Coordinates of C-alpha atoms in Angstrom, one line a residue:
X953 CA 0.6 16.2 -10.4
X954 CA -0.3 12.9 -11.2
X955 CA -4.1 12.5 -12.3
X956 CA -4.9 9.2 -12.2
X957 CA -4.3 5.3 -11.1
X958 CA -3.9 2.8 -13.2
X959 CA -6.0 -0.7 -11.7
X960 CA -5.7 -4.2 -14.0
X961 CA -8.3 -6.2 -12.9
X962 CA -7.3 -9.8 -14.0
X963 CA -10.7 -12.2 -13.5
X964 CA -11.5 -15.4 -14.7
X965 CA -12.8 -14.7 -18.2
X966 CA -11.6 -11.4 -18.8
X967 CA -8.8 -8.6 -18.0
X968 CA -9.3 -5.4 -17.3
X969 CA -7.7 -1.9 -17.0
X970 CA -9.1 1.3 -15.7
X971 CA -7.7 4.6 -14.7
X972 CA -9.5 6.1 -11.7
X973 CA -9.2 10.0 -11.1
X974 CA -9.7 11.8 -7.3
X975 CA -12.0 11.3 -7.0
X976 CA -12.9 7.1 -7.4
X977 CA -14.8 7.6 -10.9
X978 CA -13.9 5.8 -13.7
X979 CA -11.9 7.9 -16.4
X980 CA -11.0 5.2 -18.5
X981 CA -11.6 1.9 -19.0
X982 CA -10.6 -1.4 -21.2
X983 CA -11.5 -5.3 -21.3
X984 CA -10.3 -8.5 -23.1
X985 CA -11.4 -11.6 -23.1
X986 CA -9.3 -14.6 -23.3
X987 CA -9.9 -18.7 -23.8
X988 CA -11.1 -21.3 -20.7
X989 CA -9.9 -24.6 -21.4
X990 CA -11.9 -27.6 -19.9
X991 CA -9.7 -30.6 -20.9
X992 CA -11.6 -33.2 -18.6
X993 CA -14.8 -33.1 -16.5
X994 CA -14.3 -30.7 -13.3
X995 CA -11.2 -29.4 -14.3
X996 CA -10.3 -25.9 -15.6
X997 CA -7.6 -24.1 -16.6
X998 CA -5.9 -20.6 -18.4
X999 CA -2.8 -20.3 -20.5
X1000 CA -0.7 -17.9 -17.7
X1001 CA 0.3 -16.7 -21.4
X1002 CA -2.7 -15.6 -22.4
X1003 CA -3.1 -13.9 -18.8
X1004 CA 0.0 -12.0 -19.3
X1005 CA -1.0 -10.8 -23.0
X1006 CA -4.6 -9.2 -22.6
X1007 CA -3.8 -7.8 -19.2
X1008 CA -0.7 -5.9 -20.9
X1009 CA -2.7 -5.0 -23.9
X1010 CA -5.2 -3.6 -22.3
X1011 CA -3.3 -1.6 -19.8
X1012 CA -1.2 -0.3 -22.6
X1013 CA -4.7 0.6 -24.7
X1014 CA -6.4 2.4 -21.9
X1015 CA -3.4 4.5 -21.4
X1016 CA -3.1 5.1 -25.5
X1017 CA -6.7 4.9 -26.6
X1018 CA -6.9 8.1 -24.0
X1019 CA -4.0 10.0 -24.5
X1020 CA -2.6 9.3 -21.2
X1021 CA 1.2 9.3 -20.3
X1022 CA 3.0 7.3 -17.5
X1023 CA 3.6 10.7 -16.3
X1024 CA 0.1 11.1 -15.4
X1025 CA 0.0 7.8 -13.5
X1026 CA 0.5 7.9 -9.9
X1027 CA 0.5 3.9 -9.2
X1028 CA -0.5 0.7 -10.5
X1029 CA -2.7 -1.1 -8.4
X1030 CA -3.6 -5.3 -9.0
X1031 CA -6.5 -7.2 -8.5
X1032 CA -7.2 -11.0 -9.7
X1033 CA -9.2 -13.6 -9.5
X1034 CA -7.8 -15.8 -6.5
X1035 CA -6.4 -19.0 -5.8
X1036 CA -5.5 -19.7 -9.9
X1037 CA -1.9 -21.2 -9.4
X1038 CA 0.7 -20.9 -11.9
X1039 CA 4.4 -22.1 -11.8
X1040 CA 6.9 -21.0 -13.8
X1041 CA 10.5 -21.2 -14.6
X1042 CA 13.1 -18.8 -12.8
X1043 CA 15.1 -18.3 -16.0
X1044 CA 13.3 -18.4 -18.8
X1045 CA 9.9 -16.8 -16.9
X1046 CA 7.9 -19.5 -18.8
X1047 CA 4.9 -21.8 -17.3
X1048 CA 5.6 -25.2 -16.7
X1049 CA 1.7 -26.4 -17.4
X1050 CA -1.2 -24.4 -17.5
X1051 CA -2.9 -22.6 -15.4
X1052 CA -5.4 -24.4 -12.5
X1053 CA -8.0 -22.2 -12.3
X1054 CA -9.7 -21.7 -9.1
X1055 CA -13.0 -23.5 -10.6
X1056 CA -10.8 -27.0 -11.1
X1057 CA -12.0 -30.1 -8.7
X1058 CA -9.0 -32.6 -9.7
X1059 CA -7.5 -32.3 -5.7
X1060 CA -10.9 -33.1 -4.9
X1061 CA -9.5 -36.8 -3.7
X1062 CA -6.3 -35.2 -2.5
X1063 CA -8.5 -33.1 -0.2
X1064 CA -10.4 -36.7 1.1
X1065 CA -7.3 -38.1 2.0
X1066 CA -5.9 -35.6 3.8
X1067 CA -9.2 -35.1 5.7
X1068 CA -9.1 -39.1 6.1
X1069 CA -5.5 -38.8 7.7
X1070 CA -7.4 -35.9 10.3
X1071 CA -5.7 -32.8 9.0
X1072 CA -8.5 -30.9 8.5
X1073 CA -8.6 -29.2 12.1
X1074 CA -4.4 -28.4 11.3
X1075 CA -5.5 -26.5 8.1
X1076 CA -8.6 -24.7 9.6
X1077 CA -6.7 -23.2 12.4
X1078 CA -3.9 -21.9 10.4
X1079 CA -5.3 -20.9 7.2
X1080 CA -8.9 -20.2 7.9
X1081 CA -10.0 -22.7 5.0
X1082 CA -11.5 -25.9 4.8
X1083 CA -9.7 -28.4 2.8
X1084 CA -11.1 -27.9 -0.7
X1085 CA -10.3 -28.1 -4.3
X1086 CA -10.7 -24.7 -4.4
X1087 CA -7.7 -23.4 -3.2
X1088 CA -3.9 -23.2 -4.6
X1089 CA -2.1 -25.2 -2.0
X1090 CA -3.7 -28.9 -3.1
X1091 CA -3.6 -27.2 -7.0
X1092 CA 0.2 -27.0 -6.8
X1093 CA 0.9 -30.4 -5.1
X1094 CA -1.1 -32.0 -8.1
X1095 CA 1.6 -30.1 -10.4
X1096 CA 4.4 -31.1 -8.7
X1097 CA 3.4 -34.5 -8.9
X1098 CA 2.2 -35.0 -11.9
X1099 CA 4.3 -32.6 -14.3
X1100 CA 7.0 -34.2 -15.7
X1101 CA 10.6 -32.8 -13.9
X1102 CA 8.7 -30.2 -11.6
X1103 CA 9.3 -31.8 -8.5
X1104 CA 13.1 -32.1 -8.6
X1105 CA 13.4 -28.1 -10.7
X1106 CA 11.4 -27.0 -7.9
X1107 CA 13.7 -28.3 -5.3
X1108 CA 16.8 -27.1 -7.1
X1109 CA 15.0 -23.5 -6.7
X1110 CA 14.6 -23.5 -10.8
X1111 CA 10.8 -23.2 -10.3
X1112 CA 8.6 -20.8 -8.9
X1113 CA 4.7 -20.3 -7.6
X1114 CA 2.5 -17.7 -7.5
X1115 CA -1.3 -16.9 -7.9
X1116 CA -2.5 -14.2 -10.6
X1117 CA -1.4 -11.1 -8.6
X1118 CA 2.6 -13.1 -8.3
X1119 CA 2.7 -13.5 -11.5
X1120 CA 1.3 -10.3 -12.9
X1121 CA 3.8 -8.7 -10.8
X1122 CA 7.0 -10.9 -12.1
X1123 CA 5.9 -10.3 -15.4
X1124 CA 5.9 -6.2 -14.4
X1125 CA 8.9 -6.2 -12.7
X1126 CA 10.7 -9.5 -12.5
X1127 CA 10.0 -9.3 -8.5
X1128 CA 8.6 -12.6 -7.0
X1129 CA 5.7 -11.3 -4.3
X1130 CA 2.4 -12.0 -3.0
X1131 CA 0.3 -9.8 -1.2
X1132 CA -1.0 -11.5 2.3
X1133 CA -4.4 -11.4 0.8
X1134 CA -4.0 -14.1 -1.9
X1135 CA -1.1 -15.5 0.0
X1136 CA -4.3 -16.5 2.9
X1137 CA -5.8 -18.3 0.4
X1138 CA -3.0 -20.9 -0.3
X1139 CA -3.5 -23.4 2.6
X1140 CA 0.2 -22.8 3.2
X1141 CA 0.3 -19.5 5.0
X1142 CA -0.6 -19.1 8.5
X1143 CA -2.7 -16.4 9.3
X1144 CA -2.2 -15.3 12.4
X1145 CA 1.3 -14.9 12.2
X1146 CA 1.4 -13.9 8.6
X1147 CA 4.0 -16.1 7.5
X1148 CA 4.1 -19.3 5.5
X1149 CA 4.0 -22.4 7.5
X1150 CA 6.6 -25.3 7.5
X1151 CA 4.2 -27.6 8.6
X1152 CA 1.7 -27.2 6.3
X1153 CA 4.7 -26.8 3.7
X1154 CA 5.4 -30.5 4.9
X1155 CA 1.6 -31.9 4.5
X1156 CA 1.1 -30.6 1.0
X1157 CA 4.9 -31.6 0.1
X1158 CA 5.8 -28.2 -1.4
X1159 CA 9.5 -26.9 -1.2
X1160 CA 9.6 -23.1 0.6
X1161 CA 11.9 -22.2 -2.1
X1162 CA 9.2 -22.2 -4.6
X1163 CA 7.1 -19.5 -2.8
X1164 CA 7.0 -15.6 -3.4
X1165 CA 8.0 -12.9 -0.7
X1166 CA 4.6 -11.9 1.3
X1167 CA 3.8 -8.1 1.3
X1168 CA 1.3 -5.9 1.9
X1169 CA -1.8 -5.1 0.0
X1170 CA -0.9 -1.3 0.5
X1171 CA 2.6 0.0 -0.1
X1172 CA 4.9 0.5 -2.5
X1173 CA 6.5 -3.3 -3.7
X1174 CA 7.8 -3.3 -6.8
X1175 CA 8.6 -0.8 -9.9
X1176 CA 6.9 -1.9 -13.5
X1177 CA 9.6 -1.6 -16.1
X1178 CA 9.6 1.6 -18.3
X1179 CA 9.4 -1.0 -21.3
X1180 CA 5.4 -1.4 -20.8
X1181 CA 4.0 1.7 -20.0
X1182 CA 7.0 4.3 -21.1
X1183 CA 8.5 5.2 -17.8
X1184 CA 8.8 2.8 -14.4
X1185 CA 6.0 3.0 -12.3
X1186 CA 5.4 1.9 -9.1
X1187 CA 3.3 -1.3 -8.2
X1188 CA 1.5 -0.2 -4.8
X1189 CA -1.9 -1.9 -4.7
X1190 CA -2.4 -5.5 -4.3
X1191 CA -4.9 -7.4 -3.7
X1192 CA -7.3 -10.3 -4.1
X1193 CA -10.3 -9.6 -6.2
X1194 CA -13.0 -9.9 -3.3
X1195 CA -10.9 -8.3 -0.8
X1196 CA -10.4 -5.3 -3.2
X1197 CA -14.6 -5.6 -3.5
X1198 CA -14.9 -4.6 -0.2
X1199 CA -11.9 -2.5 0.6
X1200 CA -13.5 -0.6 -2.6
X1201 CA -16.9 -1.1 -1.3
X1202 CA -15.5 1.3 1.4
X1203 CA -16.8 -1.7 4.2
X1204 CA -13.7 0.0 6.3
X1205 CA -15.3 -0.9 9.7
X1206 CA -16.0 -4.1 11.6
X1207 CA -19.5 -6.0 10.7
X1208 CA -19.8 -4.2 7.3
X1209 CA -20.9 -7.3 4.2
X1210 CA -20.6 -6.7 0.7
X1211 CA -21.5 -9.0 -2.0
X1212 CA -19.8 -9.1 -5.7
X1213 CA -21.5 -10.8 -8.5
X1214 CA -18.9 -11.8 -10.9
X1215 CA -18.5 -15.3 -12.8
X1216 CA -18.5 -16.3 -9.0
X1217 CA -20.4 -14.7 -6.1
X1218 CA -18.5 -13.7 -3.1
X1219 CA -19.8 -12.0 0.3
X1220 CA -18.0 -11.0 2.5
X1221 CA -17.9 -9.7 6.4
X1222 CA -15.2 -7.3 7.9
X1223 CA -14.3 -8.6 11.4
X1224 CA -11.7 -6.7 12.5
X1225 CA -8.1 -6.8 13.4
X1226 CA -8.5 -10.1 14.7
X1227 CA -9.5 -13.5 13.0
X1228 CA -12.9 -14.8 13.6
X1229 CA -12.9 -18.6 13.5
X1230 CA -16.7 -19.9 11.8
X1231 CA -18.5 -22.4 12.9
X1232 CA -21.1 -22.5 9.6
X1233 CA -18.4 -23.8 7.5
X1234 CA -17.0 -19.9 6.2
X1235 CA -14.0 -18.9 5.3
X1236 CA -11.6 -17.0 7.8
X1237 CA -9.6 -15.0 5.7
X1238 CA -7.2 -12.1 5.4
X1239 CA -8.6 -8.6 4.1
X1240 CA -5.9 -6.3 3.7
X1241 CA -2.7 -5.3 4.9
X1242 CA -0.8 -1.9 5.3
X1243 CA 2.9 -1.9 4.9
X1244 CA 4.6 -0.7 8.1
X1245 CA 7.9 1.4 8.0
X1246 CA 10.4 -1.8 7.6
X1247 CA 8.0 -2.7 4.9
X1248 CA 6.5 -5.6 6.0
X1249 CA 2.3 -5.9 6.1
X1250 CA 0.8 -4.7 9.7
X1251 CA -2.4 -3.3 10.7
X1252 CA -3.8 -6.8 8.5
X1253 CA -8.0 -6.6 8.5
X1254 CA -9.8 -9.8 8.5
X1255 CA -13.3 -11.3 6.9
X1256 CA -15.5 -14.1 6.8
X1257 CA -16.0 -15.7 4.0
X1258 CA -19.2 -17.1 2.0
X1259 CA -17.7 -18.3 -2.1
X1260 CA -20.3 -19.3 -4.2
X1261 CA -18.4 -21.2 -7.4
X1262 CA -21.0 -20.2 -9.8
X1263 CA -23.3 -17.0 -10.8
X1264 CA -22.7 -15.0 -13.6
X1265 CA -21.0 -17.7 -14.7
X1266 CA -24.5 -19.2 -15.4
X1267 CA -25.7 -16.4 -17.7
X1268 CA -22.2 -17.8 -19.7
X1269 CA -23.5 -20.7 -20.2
X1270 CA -27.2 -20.0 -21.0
X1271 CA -25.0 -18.2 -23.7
X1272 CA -22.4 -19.5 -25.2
X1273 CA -23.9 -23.8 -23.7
X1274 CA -27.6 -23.5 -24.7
X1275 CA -27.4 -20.4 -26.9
X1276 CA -30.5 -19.2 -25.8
X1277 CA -29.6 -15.6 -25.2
X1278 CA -27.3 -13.9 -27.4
X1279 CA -25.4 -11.4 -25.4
X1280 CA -24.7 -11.8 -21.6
X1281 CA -27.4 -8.7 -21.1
X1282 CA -30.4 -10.1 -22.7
X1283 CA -30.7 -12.3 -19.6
X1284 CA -32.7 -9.8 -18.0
X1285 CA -35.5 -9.2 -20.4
X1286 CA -36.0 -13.1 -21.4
X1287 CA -36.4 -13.8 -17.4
X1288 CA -38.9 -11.0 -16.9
X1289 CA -41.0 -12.5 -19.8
X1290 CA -42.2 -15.5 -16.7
X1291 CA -44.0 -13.9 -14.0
X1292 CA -42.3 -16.4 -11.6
X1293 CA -39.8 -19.6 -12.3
X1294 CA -42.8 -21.9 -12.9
X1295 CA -41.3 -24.2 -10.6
X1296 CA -37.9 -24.5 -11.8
X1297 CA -35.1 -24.6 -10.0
X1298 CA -31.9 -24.7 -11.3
X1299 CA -28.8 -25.8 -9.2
X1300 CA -25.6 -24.1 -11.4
X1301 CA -23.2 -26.9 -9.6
X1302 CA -20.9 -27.0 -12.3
X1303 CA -17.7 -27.1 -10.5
X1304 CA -19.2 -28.2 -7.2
X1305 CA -20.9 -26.7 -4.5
X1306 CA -19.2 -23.4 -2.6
X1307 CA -20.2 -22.2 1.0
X1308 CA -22.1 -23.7 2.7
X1309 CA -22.3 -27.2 1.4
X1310 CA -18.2 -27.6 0.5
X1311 CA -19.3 -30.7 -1.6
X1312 CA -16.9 -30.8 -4.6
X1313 CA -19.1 -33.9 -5.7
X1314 CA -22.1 -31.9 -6.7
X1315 CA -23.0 -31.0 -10.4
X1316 CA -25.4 -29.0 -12.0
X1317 CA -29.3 -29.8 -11.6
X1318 CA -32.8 -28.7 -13.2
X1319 CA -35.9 -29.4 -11.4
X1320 CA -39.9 -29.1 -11.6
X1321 CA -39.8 -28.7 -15.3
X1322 CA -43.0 -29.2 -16.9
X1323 CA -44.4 -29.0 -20.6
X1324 CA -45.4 -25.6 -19.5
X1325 CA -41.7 -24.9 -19.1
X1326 CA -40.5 -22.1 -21.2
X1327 CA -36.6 -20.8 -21.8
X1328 CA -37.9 -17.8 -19.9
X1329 CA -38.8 -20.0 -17.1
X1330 CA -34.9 -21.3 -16.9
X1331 CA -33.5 -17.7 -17.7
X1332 CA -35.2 -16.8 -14.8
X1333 CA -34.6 -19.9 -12.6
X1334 CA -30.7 -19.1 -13.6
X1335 CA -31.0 -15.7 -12.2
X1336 CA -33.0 -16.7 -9.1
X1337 CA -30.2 -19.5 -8.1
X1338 CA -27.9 -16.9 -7.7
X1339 CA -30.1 -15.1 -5.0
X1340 CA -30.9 -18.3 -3.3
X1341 CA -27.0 -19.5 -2.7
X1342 CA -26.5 -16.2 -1.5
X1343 CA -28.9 -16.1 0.9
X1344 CA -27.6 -19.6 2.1
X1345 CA -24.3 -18.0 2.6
X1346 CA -25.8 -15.2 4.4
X1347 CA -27.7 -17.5 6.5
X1348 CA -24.3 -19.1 8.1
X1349 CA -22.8 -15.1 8.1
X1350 CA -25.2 -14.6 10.6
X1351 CA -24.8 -17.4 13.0
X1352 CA -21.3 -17.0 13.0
X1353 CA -21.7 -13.3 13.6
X1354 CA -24.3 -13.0 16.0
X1355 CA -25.9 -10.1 14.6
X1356 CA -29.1 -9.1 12.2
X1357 CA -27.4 -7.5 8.9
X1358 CA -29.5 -4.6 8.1
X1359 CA -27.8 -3.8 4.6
X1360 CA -26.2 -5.5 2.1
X1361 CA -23.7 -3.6 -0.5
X1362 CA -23.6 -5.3 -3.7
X1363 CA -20.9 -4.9 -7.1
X1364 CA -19.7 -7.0 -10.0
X1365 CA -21.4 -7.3 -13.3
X1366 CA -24.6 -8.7 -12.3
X1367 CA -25.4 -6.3 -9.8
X1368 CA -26.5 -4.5 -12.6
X1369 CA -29.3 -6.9 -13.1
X1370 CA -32.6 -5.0 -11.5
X1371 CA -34.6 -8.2 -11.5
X1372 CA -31.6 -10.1 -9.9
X1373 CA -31.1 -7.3 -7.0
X1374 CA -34.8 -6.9 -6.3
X1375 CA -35.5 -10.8 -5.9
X1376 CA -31.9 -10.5 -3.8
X1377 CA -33.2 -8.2 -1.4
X1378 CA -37.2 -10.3 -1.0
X1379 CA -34.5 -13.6 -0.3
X1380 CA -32.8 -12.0 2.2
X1381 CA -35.1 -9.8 4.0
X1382 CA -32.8 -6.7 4.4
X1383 CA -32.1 -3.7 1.9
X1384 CA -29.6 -4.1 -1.2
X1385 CA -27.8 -1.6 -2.5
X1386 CA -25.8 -0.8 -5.3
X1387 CA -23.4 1.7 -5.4
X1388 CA -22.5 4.5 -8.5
X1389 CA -19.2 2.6 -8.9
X1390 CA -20.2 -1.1 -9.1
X1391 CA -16.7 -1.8 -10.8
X1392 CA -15.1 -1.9 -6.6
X1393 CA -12.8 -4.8 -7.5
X1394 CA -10.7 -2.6 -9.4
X1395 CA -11.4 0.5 -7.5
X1396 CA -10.3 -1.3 -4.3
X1397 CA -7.1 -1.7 -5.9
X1398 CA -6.4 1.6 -6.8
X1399 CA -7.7 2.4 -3.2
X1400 CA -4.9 0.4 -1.8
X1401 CA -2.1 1.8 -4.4
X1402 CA -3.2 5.6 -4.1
X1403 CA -3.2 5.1 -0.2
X1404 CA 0.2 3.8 -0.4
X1405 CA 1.5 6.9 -2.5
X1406 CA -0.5 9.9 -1.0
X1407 CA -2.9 10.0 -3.9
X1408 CA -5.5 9.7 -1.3
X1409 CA -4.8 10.8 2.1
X1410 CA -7.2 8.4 4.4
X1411 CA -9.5 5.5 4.4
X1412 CA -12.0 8.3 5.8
X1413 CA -11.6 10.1 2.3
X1414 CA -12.5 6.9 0.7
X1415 CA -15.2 6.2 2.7
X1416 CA -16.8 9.7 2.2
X1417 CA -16.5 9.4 -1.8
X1418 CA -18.5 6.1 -1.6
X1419 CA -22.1 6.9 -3.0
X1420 CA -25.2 5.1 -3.4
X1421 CA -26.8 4.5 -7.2
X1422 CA -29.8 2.7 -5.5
X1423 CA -31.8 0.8 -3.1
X1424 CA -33.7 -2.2 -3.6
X1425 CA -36.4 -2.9 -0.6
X1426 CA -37.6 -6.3 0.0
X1427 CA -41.3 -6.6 -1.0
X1428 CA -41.8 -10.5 -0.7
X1429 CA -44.3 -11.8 2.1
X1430 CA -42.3 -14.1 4.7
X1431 CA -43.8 -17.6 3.9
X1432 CA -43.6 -17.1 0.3
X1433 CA -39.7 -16.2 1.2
X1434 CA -39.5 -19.0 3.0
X1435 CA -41.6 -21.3 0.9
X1436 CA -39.1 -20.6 -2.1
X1437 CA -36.4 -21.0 0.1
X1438 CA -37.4 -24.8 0.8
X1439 CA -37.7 -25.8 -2.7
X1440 CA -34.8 -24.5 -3.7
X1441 CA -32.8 -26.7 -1.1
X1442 CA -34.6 -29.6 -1.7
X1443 CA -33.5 -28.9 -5.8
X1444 CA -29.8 -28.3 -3.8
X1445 CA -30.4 -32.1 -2.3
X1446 CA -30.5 -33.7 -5.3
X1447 CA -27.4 -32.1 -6.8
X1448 CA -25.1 -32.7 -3.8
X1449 CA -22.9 -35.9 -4.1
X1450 CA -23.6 -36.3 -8.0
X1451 CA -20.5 -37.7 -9.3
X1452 CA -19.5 -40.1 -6.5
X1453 CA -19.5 -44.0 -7.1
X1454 CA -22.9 -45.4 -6.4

């Protein structure tokens, strides 16, 4: 019997590989790192080579650094970081151009025009999504536009698209796919009917025979070749990385919010089998999806949406762009050296502002510094912006939704942060808590995949397996919540609209 699941967890900086036993505990795990390239303010991009490499290599180390066979492998389950668009040549299997990462603003003027020409209602009813920068749809337009020959190879069929999890997957198994998670996150692919749309096909000028085959996040879609890991092995699990979160959060039922804290910060609300159109400028988007008997998804969960561009992604660059931390965990202990932020605020609007601003304009601010002003005093302003956008994205959650939240589960790297969650739960009011596992991206994938293959039976044995590590009570009077709350978007104010003429 098969003991494990294999999950590669592909995110921005880094790709990871863990085997997960019965279960939903970590047996195994492995992480690369691999280069960001920033060739021109606001944009941002991977080698989809580099990618490919340290997620193989690591999935092939876990398996040999731990003496594990394919034989003891049940499924592979994927999880990426979303909307990162790669295109890449049929034959050879090559890139075209780098990767855009999901951080890069160059269709920020794309999006202004189409908004101009009175689109935006079109794309918001179909897809869910505002027009943004963010996502793949305006990120492969600007390719096929501006890479030399794409256009016409794309319309011979020569070419194709895909985000991380497509091109994980043709790399695997030479299959072209897309789960309907990342697929929603395209602005091409309706999501009501779960299909892509030739309409919005037409808009953004993309030729359907670029695009992968949809599937479903759970069920069995392709076979990895016995070259990587010794013996073919099913691909069952897909997903995008903050739907996995909260599938792996076990937030299974409607009005359940998790939060992940990874280079980005993502929260998000379960709504049910039906999509629940915002009106605080959220994201309708597609959870999951179960593959039915003909194999095609059904039984598709949806979520709203709060993406916050920046969080741990801060601590990064108090590292590696000021240098005034070492290592990534030292952040804690240099913030807890200020009693408070000492009136700094620090707006981390590097790649524009996320939910609920959408200004892709915006760029990074520090405010209230005084002479007094110590590197603790930003270390901890750093940590505290993080707390504040999310409690703006909560904010809108709760208008949309109409109800109180009483708890908020939390995962990703800097959930690990005690100062972080503490201040988190005094900004919001309600109870954080952070689970045993905080590594859900990756377990929600393997959720999905063992689901698909009987490793696990139900989403009720899921559920029961998820455990709490521990609480974090708000202690924080209500003015001085509230208080903090105002400077902090008045610091927002003066980041908002930063790089437009005049």
């Amino acid at each position: 019997m098969s003991r494990y699941i294999l999950a590669l967890d592909q995110g921005t900086t880094s790709s990871r590989a863990i085997l997960f036993d019965r279960r939903g505990n970590i047996a195994a795990m492995e992480q690369q790192e691999f280069p960001q390239h920033y060739p021109q303010s606001g944009w941002v991009e991977h080698d989809a080579n580099d990618i490919w490499r340290s997620q193989l290599e690591v999935a092939q180390a876990v398996l040999k650094k731990h003496q594990v066979s394919a034989a003891d492998i049940a499924a592979i389950g994927i999880t990426n970081q979303r909307e990162t668009t790669v295109v890449w040549d049929r034959k050879t299997g090559e890139p075209v151009c780098p990767a855009i990462v999901w951080q890069d603003r160059r269709t920020a003027g794309l999006c202004d025009r189409l908004r101009a020409e009175g689109r935006e209602a079109l794309f918001a009813a179909r897809t869910g999504l505002v027009l943004d920068a963010y996502f793949a749809g305006t990120k492969l337009n600007w390719i096929l536009e501006n890479v030399a020959g794409a256009r016409e190879r794309a319309e011979r069929g020569e070419l194709a698209f895909g985000t991380v999890d497509s091109w994980l997957i043709y790399k695997l198994s030479g299959e072209h796919l897309v789960d309907s998670s990342n697929a929603s996150r395209s602005l091409l692919f309706d999501i009501h009917r779960g299909e892509w749309d030739d309409e919005l096909l037409a808009v953004l000028d993309v030729p359907r025979a670029m695009l992968p085959r949809v599937v479903a996040s759970s069920g069995v879609a392709a076979q990895a070749g016995e070259q990587w890991f010794g013996a073919a092995l099913p691909i069952a699990g897909i997903a995008g990385d903050q739907q996995a979160a909260t599938f792996g959060q076990a937030c299974l039922r409607q009005g359940m919010v998790k939060n992940t804290y990874g280079t980005g910060c993502f929260m998000l609300m379960h709504t049910g089998a039906q999509a629940a159109a915002s009106k605080n400028k959220l994201l309708t988007t597609v959870g999951w999806s179960f593959a039915g008997d003909d194999g095609k998804p059904r039984d598709t969960s949806y979520m709203l949406e709060g993406s916050i561009f920046v969080a741990g992604a801060v601590v990064q660059w108090l590292r590696d762009g000021l240098g005034i931390i070492e290592k990534s965990s030292d952040i804690e202990a240099l913030a807890a050296q200020a009693p408070d932020n000492g009136g700094v605020y620090f707006v981390p609007a590097f790649t524009g502002l996320g939910t609920p601003y959408w200004d892709p304009y915006a760029r990074g601010s520090m405010s209230g510094l005084t002479r007094g002003s110590t590197k603790a005093h930003i270390a901890r302003a750093a940590l505290e912006s993080i707390a504040y956008q999310t409690a703006d994205v909560l904010e809108a959650m709760q208008k949309d939704a109409a109800i109180a939240l009483a708890q908020l589960r939390v995962d990703g790297g800097a959930a690990r942060n005690d100062l972080l969650m503490q201040f988190q739960a005094d900004m919001l009011g309600v109870q954080v808590v952070r689970p045993q596992v905080t590594e859900t991206t990756a377990l929600g994938a393997a959720y999905l995949a063992g689901l698909a293959t009987g490793f696990w039976d139900s989403q009720e044995e899921i559920a029961s397996m998820w455990q709490v590590e521990r609480e974090f009570d708000p202690a924080m009077a209500p003015d001085q919540r509230q208080e903090l709350l105002d400077r902090w978007r008045r610091a927002v104010s003066c980041s908002k609209g930063w790089m437009l003429a005049g």
